mmCIF file of C-alpha atoms and ligand atoms in Angstrom:
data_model
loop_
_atom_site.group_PDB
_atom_site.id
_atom_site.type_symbol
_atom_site.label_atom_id
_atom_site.label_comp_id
_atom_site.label_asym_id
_atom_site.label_seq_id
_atom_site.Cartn_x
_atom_site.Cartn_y
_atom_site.Cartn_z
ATOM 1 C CA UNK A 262 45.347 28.567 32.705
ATOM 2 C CA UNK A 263 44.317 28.536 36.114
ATOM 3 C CA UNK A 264 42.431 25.781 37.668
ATOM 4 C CA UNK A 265 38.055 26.377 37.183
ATOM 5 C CA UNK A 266 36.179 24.300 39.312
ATOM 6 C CA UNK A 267 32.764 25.887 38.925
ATOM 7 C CA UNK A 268 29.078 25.001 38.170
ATOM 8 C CA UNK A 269 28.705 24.181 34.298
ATOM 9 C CA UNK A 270 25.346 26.348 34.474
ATOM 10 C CA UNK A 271 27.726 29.568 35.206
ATOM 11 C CA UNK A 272 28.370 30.560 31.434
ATOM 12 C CA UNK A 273 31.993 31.185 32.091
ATOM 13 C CA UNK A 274 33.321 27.671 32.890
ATOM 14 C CA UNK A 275 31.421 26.476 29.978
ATOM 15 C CA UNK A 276 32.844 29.321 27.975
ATOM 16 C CA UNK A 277 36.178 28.486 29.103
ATOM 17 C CA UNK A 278 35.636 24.553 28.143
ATOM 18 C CA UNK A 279 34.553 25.900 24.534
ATOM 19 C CA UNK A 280 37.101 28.229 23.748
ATOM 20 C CA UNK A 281 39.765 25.513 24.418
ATOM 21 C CA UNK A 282 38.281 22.956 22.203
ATOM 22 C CA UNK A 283 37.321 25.496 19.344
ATOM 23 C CA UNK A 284 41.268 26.637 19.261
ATOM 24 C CA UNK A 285 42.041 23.290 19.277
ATOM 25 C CA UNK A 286 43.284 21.170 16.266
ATOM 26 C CA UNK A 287 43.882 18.205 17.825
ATOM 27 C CA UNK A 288 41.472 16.976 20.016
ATOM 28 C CA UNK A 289 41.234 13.716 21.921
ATOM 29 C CA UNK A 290 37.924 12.651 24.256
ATOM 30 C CA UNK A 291 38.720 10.159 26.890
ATOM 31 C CA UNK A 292 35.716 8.347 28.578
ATOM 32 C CA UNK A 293 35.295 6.103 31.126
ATOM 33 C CA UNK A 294 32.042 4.500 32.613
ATOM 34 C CA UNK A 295 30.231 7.296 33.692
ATOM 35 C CA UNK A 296 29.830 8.440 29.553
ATOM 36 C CA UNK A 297 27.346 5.441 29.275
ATOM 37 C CA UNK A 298 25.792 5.943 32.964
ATOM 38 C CA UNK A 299 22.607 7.619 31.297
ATOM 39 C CA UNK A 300 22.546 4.766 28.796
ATOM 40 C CA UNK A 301 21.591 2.800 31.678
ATOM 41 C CA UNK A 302 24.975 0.961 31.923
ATOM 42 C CA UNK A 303 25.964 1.274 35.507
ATOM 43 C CA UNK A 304 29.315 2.019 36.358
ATOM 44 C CA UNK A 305 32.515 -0.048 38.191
ATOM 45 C CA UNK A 306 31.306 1.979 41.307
ATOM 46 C CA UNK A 307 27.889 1.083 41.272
ATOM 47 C CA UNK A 308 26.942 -2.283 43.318
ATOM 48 C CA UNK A 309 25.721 -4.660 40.174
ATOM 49 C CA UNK A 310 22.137 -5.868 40.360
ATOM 50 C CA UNK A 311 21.060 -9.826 40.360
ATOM 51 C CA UNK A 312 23.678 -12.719 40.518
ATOM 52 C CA UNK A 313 26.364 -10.174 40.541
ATOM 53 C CA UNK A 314 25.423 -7.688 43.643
ATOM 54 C CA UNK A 315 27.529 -9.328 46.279
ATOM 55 C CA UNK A 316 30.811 -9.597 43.625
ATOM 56 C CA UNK A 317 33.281 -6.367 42.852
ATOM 57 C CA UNK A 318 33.773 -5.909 39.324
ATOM 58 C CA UNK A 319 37.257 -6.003 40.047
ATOM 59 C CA UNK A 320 37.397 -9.246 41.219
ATOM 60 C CA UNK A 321 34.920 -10.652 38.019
ATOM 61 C CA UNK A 322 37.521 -9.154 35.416
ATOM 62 C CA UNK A 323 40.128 -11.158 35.708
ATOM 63 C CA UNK A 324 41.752 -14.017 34.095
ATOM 64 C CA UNK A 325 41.722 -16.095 37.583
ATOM 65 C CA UNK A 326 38.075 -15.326 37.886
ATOM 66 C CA UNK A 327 37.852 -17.050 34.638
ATOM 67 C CA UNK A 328 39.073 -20.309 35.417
ATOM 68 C CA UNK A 329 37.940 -20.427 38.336
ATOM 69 C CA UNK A 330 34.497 -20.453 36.894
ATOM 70 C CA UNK A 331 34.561 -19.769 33.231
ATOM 71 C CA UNK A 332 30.842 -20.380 32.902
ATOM 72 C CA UNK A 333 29.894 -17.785 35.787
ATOM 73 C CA UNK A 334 32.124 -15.356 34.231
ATOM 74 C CA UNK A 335 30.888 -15.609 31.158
ATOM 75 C CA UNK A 336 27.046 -15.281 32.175
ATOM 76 C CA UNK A 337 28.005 -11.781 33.759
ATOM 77 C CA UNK A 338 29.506 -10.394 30.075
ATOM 78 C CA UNK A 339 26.331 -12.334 28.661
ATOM 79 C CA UNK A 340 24.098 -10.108 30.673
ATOM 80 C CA UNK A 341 26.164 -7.393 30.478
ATOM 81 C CA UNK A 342 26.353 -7.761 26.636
ATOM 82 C CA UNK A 343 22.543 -8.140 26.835
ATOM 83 C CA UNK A 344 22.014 -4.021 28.755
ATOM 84 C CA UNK A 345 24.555 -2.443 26.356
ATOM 85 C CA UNK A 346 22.566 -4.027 23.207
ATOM 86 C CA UNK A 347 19.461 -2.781 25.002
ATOM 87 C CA UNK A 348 20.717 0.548 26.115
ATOM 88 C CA UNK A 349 21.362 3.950 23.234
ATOM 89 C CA UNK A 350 23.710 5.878 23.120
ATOM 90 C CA UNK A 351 22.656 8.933 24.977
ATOM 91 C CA UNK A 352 22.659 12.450 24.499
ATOM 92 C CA UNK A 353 26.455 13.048 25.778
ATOM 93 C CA UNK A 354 27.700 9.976 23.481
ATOM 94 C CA UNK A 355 26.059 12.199 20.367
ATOM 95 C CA UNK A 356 27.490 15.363 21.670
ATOM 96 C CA UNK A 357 30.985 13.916 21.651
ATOM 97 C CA UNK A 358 30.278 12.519 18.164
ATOM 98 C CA UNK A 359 29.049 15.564 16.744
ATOM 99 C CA UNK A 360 32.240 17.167 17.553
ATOM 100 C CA UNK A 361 33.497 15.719 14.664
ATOM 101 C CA UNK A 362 32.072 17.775 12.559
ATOM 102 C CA UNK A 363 32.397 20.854 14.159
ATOM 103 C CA UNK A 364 36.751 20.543 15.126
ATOM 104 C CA UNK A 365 39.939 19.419 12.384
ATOM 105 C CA UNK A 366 40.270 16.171 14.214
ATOM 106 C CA UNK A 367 38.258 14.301 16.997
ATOM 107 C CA UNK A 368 39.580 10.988 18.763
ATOM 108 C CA UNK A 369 37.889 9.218 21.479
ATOM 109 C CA UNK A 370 39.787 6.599 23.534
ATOM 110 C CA UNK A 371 37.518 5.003 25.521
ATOM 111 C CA UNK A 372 37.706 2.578 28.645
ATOM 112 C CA UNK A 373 34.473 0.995 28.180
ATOM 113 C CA UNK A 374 33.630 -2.308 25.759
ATOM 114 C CA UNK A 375 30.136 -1.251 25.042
ATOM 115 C CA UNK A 376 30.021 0.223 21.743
ATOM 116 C CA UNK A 377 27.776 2.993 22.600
ATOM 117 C CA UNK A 378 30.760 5.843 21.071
ATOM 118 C CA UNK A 379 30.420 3.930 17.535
ATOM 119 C CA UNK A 380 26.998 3.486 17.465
ATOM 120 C CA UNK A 381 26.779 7.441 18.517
ATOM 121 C CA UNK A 382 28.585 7.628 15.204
ATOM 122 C CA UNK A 383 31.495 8.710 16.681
ATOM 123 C CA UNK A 384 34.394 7.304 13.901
ATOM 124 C CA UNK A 385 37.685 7.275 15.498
ATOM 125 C CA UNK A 386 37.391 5.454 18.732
ATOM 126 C CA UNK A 387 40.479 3.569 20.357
ATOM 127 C CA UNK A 388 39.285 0.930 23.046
ATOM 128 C CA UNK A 389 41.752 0.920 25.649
ATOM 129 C CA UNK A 390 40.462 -2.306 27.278
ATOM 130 C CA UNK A 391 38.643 -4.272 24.402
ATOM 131 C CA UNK A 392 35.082 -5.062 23.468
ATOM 132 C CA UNK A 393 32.864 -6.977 24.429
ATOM 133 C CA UNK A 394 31.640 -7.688 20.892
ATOM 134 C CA UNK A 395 34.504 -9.786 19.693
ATOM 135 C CA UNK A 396 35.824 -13.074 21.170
ATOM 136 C CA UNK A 397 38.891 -15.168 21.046
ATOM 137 C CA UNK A 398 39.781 -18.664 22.517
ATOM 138 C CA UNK A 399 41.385 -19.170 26.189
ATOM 139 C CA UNK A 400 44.876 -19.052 24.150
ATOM 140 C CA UNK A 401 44.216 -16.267 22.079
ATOM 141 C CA UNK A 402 45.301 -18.754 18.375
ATOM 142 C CA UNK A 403 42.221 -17.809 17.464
ATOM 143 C CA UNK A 404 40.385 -14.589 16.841
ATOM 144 C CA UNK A 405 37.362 -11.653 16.274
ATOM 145 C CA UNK A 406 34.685 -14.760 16.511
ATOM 146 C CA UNK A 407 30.987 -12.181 16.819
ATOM 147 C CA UNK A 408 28.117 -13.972 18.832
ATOM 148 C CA UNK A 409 26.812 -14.980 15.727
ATOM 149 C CA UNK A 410 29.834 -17.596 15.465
ATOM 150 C CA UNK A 411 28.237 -19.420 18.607
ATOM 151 C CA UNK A 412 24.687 -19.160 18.338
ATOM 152 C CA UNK A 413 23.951 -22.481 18.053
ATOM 153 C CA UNK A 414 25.982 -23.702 21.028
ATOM 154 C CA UNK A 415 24.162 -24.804 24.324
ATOM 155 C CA UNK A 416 27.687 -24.939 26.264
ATOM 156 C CA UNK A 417 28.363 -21.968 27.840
ATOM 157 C CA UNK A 418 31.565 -21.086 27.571
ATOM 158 C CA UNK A 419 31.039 -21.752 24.299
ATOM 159 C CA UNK A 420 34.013 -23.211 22.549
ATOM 160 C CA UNK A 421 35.832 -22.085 19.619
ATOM 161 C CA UNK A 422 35.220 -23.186 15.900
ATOM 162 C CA UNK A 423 38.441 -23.591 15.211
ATOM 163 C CA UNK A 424 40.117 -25.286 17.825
ATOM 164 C CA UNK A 425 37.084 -26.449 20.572
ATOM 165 C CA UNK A 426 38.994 -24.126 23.287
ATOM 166 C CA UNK A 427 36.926 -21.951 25.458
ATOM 167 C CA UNK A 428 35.907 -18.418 23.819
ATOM 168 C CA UNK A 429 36.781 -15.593 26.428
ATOM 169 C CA UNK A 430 35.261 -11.785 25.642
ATOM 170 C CA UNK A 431 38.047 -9.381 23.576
ATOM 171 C CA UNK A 432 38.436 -7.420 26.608
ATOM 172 C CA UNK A 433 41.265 -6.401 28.693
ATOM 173 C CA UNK A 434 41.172 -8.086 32.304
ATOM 174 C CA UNK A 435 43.070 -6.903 35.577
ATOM 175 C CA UNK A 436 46.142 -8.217 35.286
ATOM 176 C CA UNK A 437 46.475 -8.441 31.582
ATOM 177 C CA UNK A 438 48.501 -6.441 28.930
ATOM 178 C CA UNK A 439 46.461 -3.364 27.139
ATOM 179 C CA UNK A 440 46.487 -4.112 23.071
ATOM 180 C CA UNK A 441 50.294 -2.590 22.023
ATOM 181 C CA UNK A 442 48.851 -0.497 19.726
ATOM 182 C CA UNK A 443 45.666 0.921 20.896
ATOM 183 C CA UNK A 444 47.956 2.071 24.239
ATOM 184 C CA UNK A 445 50.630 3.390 22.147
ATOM 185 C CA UNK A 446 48.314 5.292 19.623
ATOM 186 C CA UNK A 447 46.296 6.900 22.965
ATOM 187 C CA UNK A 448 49.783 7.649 24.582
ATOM 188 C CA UNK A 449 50.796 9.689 21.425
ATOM 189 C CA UNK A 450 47.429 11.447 20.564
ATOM 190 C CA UNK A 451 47.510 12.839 24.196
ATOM 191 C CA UNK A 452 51.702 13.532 23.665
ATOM 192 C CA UNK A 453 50.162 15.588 20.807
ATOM 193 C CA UNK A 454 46.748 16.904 21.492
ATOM 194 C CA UNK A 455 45.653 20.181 22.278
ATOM 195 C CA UNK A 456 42.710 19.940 24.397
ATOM 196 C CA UNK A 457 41.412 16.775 26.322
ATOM 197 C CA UNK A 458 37.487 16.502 27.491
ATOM 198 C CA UNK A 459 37.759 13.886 29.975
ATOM 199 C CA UNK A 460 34.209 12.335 30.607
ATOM 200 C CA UNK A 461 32.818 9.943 33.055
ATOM 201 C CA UNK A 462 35.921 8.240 34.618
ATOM 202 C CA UNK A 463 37.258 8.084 38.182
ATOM 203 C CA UNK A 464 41.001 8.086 36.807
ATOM 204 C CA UNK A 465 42.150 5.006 39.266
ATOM 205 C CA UNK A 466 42.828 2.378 36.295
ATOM 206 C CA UNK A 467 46.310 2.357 35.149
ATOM 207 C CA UNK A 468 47.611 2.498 32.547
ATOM 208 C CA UNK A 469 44.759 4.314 31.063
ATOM 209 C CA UNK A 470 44.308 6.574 33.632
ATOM 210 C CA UNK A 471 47.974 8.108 32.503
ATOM 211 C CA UNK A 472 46.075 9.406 29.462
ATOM 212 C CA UNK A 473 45.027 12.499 31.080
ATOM 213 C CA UNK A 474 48.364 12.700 32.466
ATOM 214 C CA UNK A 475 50.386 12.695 29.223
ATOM 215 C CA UNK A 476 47.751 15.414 28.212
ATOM 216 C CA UNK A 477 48.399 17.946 30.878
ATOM 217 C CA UNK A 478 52.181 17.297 31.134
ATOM 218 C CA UNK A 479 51.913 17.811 26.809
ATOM 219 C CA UNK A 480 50.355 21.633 27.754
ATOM 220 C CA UNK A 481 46.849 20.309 26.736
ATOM 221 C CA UNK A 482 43.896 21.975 28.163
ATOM 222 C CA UNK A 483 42.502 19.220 30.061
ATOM 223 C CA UNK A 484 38.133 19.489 30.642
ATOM 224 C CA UNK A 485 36.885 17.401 33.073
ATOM 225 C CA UNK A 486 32.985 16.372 33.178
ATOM 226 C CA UNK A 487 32.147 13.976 36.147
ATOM 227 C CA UNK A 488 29.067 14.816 38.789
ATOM 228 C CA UNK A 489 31.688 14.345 41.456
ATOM 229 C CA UNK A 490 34.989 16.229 41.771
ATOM 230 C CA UNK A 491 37.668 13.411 42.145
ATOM 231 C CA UNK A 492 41.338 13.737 41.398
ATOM 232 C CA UNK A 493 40.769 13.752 37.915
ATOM 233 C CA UNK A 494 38.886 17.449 38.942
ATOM 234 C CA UNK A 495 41.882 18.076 40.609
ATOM 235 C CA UNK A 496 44.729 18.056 38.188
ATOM 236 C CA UNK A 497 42.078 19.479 35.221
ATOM 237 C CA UNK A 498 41.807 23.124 33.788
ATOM 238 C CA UNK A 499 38.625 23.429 33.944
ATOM 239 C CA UNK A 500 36.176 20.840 35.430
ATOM 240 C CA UNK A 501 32.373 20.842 34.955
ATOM 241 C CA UNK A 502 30.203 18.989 37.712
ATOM 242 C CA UNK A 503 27.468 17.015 36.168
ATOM 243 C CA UNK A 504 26.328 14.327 34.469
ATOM 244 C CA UNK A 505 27.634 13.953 30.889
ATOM 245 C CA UNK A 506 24.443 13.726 29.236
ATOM 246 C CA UNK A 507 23.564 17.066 30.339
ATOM 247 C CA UNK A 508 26.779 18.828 30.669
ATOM 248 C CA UNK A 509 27.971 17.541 27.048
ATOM 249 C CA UNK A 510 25.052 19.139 24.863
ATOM 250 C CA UNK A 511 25.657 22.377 26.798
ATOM 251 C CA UNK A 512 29.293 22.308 25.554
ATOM 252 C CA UNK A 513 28.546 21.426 22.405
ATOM 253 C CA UNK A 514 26.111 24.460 21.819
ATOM 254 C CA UNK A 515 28.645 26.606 23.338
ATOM 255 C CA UNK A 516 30.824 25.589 20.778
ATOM 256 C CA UNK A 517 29.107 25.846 17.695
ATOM 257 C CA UNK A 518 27.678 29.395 19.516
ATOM 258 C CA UNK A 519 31.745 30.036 19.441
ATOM 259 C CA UNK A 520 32.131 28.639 16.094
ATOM 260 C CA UNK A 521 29.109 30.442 14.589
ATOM 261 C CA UNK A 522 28.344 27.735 13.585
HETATM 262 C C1 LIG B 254 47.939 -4.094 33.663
HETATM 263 C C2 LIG B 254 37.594 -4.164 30.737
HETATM 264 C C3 LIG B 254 50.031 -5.262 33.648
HETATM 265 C C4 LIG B 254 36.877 -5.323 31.327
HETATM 266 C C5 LIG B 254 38.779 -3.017 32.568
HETATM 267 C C6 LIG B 254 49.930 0.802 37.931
HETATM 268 C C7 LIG B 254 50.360 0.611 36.624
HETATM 269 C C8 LIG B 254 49.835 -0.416 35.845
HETATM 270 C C9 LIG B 254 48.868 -1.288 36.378
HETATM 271 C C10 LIG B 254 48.452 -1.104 37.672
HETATM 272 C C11 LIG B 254 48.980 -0.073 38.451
HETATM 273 N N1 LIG B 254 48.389 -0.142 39.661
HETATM 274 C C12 LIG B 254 47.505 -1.165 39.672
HETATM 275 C C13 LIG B 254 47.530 -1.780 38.493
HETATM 276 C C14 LIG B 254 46.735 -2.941 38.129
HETATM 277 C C15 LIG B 254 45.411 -2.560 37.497
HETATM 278 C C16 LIG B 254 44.776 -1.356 38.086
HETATM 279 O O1 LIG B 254 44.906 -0.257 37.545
HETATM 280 N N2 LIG B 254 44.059 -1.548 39.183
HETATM 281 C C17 LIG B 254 43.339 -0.459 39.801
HETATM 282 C C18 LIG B 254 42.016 -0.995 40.342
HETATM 283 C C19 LIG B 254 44.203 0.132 40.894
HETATM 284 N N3 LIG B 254 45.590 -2.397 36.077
HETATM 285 C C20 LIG B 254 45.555 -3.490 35.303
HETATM 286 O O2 LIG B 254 45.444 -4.613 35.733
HETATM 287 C C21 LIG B 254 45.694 -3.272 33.818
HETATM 288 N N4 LIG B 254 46.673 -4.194 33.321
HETATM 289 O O3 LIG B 254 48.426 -3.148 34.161
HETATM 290 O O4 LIG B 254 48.630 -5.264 33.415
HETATM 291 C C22 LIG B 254 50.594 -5.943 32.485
HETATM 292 C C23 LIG B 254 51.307 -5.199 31.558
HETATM 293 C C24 LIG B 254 51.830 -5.859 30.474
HETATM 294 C C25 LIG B 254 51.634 -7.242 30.309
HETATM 295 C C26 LIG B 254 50.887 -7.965 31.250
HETATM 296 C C27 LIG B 254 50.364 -7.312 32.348
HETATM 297 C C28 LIG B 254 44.408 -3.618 33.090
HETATM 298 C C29 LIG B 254 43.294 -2.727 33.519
HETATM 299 C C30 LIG B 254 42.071 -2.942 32.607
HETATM 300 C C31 LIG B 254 40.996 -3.729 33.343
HETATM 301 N N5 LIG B 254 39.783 -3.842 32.508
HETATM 302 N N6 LIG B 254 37.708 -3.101 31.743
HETATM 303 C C32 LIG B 254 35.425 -5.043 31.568
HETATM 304 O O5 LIG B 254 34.957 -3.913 31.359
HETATM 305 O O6 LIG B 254 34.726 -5.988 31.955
HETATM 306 S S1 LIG B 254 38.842 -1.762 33.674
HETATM 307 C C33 LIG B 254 37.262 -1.287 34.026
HETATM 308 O O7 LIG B 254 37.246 -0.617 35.253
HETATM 309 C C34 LIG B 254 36.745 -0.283 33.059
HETATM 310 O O8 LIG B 254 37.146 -0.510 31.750
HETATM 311 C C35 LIG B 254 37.258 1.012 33.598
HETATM 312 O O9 LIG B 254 38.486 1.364 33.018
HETATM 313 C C36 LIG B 254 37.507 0.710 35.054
HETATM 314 C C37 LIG B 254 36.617 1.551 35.887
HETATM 315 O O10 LIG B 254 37.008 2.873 35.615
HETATM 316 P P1 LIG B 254 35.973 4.002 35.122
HETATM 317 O O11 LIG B 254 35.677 3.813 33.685
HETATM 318 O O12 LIG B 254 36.560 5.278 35.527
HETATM 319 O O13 LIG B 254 34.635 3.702 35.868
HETATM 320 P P2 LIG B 254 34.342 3.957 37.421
HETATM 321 O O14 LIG B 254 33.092 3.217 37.715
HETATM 322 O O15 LIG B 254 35.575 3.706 38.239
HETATM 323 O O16 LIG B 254 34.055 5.533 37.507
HETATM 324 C C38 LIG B 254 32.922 6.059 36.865
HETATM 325 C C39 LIG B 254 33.052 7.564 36.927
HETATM 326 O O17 LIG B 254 31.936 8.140 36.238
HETATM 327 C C40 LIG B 254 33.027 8.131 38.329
HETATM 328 O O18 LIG B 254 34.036 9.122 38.467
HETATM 329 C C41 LIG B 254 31.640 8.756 38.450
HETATM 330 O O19 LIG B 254 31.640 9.892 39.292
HETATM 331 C C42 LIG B 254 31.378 9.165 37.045
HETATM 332 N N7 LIG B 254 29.966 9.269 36.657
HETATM 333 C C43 LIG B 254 28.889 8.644 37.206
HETATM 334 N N8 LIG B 254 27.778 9.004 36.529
HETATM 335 C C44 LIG B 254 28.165 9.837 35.526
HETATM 336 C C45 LIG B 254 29.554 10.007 35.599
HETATM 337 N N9 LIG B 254 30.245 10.776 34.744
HETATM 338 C C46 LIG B 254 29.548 11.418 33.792
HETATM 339 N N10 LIG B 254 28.200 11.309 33.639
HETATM 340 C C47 LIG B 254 27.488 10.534 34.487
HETATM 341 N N11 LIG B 254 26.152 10.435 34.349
#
């Protein structure tokens, strides 16, 4: 299929984007920040607001970052646990879950630690790089400890029940392995999938940005949303320039239009 980089309000890319997914049987959505941008969750490219404005993102995920300053570190995920739990998922995060019921089989595999794809109702969702809803101690003995496990600590870090080590967020940091099996089961759904929608991501974190890769190299029909047109644009079948909260209902209609459904 040749390469579509066109408007998503011209029918025919949009068309295009809904055939794909309607012939598809296996389908696999992978997201990145820019899916939650309309929840008000600002992405990796956007300067942070408060403490964290002068810091890169890059340089606060990281296991060094963390001992350098475990309790600064942790006041960033505290804050940035406190704007997903405020945010909803938004109208592209319920497009991509009602795809569910629509195609045979629907997997996201996200970037983000939010939560907004499950709370969208979205069922099968792989997190790449962790949540930010389950915690484990420096050493990682212990395990899936919920905010509710450390309420009643002042200390922040706060320290773990079981052994009185500092708790660190589930999440994946620079530098640090991707959970063996969530990589593995994203590397073979993409091996195996049909169609990819790619949504919201600027493709330049490895190894998840080799998800989309797999996908194309597998003969996938890779759909990219994004308001910009990055390299991810570049290497997609079709790509649809806008924001996924508007661009993803669109689709969605188109397929069920497709579908009669
Ligand atoms: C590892 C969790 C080795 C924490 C995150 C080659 C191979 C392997 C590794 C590397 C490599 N080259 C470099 C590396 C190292 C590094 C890396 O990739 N660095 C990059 C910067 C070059 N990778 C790692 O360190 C990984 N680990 O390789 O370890 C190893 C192996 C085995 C054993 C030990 C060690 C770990 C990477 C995971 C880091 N953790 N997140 C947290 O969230 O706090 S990554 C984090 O940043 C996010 O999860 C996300 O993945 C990434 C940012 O990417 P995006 O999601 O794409 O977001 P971004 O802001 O960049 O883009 C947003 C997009 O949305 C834009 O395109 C924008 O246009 C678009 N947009 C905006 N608005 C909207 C929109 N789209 C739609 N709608 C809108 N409204």
């Amino acid at each position: 299929m040749s390469h579509r980089d066109e408007d998503p309000h011209r029918d025919d890319a949009l068309l295009t984007a809904a055939h794909a997914l309607t012939r598809s049987s296996r389908t696999v959505v992978f997201t990145g920040a820019g899916v939650s941008r309309e929840s008000g969750i600002p992405t990796f490219r956007e300067p942070e607001t408060g403490l964290w404005a002068r810091h890169d993102p890059m340089q606060l995920a990281t296991p060094e970052a963390y001992r350098r300053d475990p309790a600064f570190v942790w006041s960033w995920y505290e804050h940035r646990f406190g704007v997903a739990a405020a945010a909803e998922p938004n109208p592209g995060h319920h497009a991509i879950a009602a795809l569910e019921q629509l195609l045979p089989q629907v997997v996201v595999v996200t970037q983000n630690i939010d939560g907004l794809h499950q709370r969208a109702g979205s069922s099968h969702v792989i997190e790449l790089h962790g949540t930010m809803h389950s915690f484990r101690c420096v050493d990682g003995r212990h395990r899936g400890f919920g905010w509710d496990d450390f309420a009643g600590q002042e200390e922040r870090p706060p320290r773990c029940p079981e052994c009185g080590d500092y708790l660190r967020p589930e999440v994946v940091w620079f530098g640090e392995g991707l959970p063996p099996e969530a990589l593995s089961a994203a590397q073979q759904l993409s091996a195996g999938c049909d169609a990819m929608l790619v949504v919201g991501t600027s493709g330049v974190v490895y190894p998840a940005a080799t998800v989309p890769l797999i996908a194309r190299e597998a003969g996938a029909t890779v759909i990219d949303v994004n308001p910009e047109r990055d390299a991810l644009a570049q290497m997609s079948d079709v790509f649809l320039r806008g924001p996924g909260g508007e661009v993803l209902p669109r689709l969605l209609a188109a397929v069920r239009e497709h579908l009669g459904a």
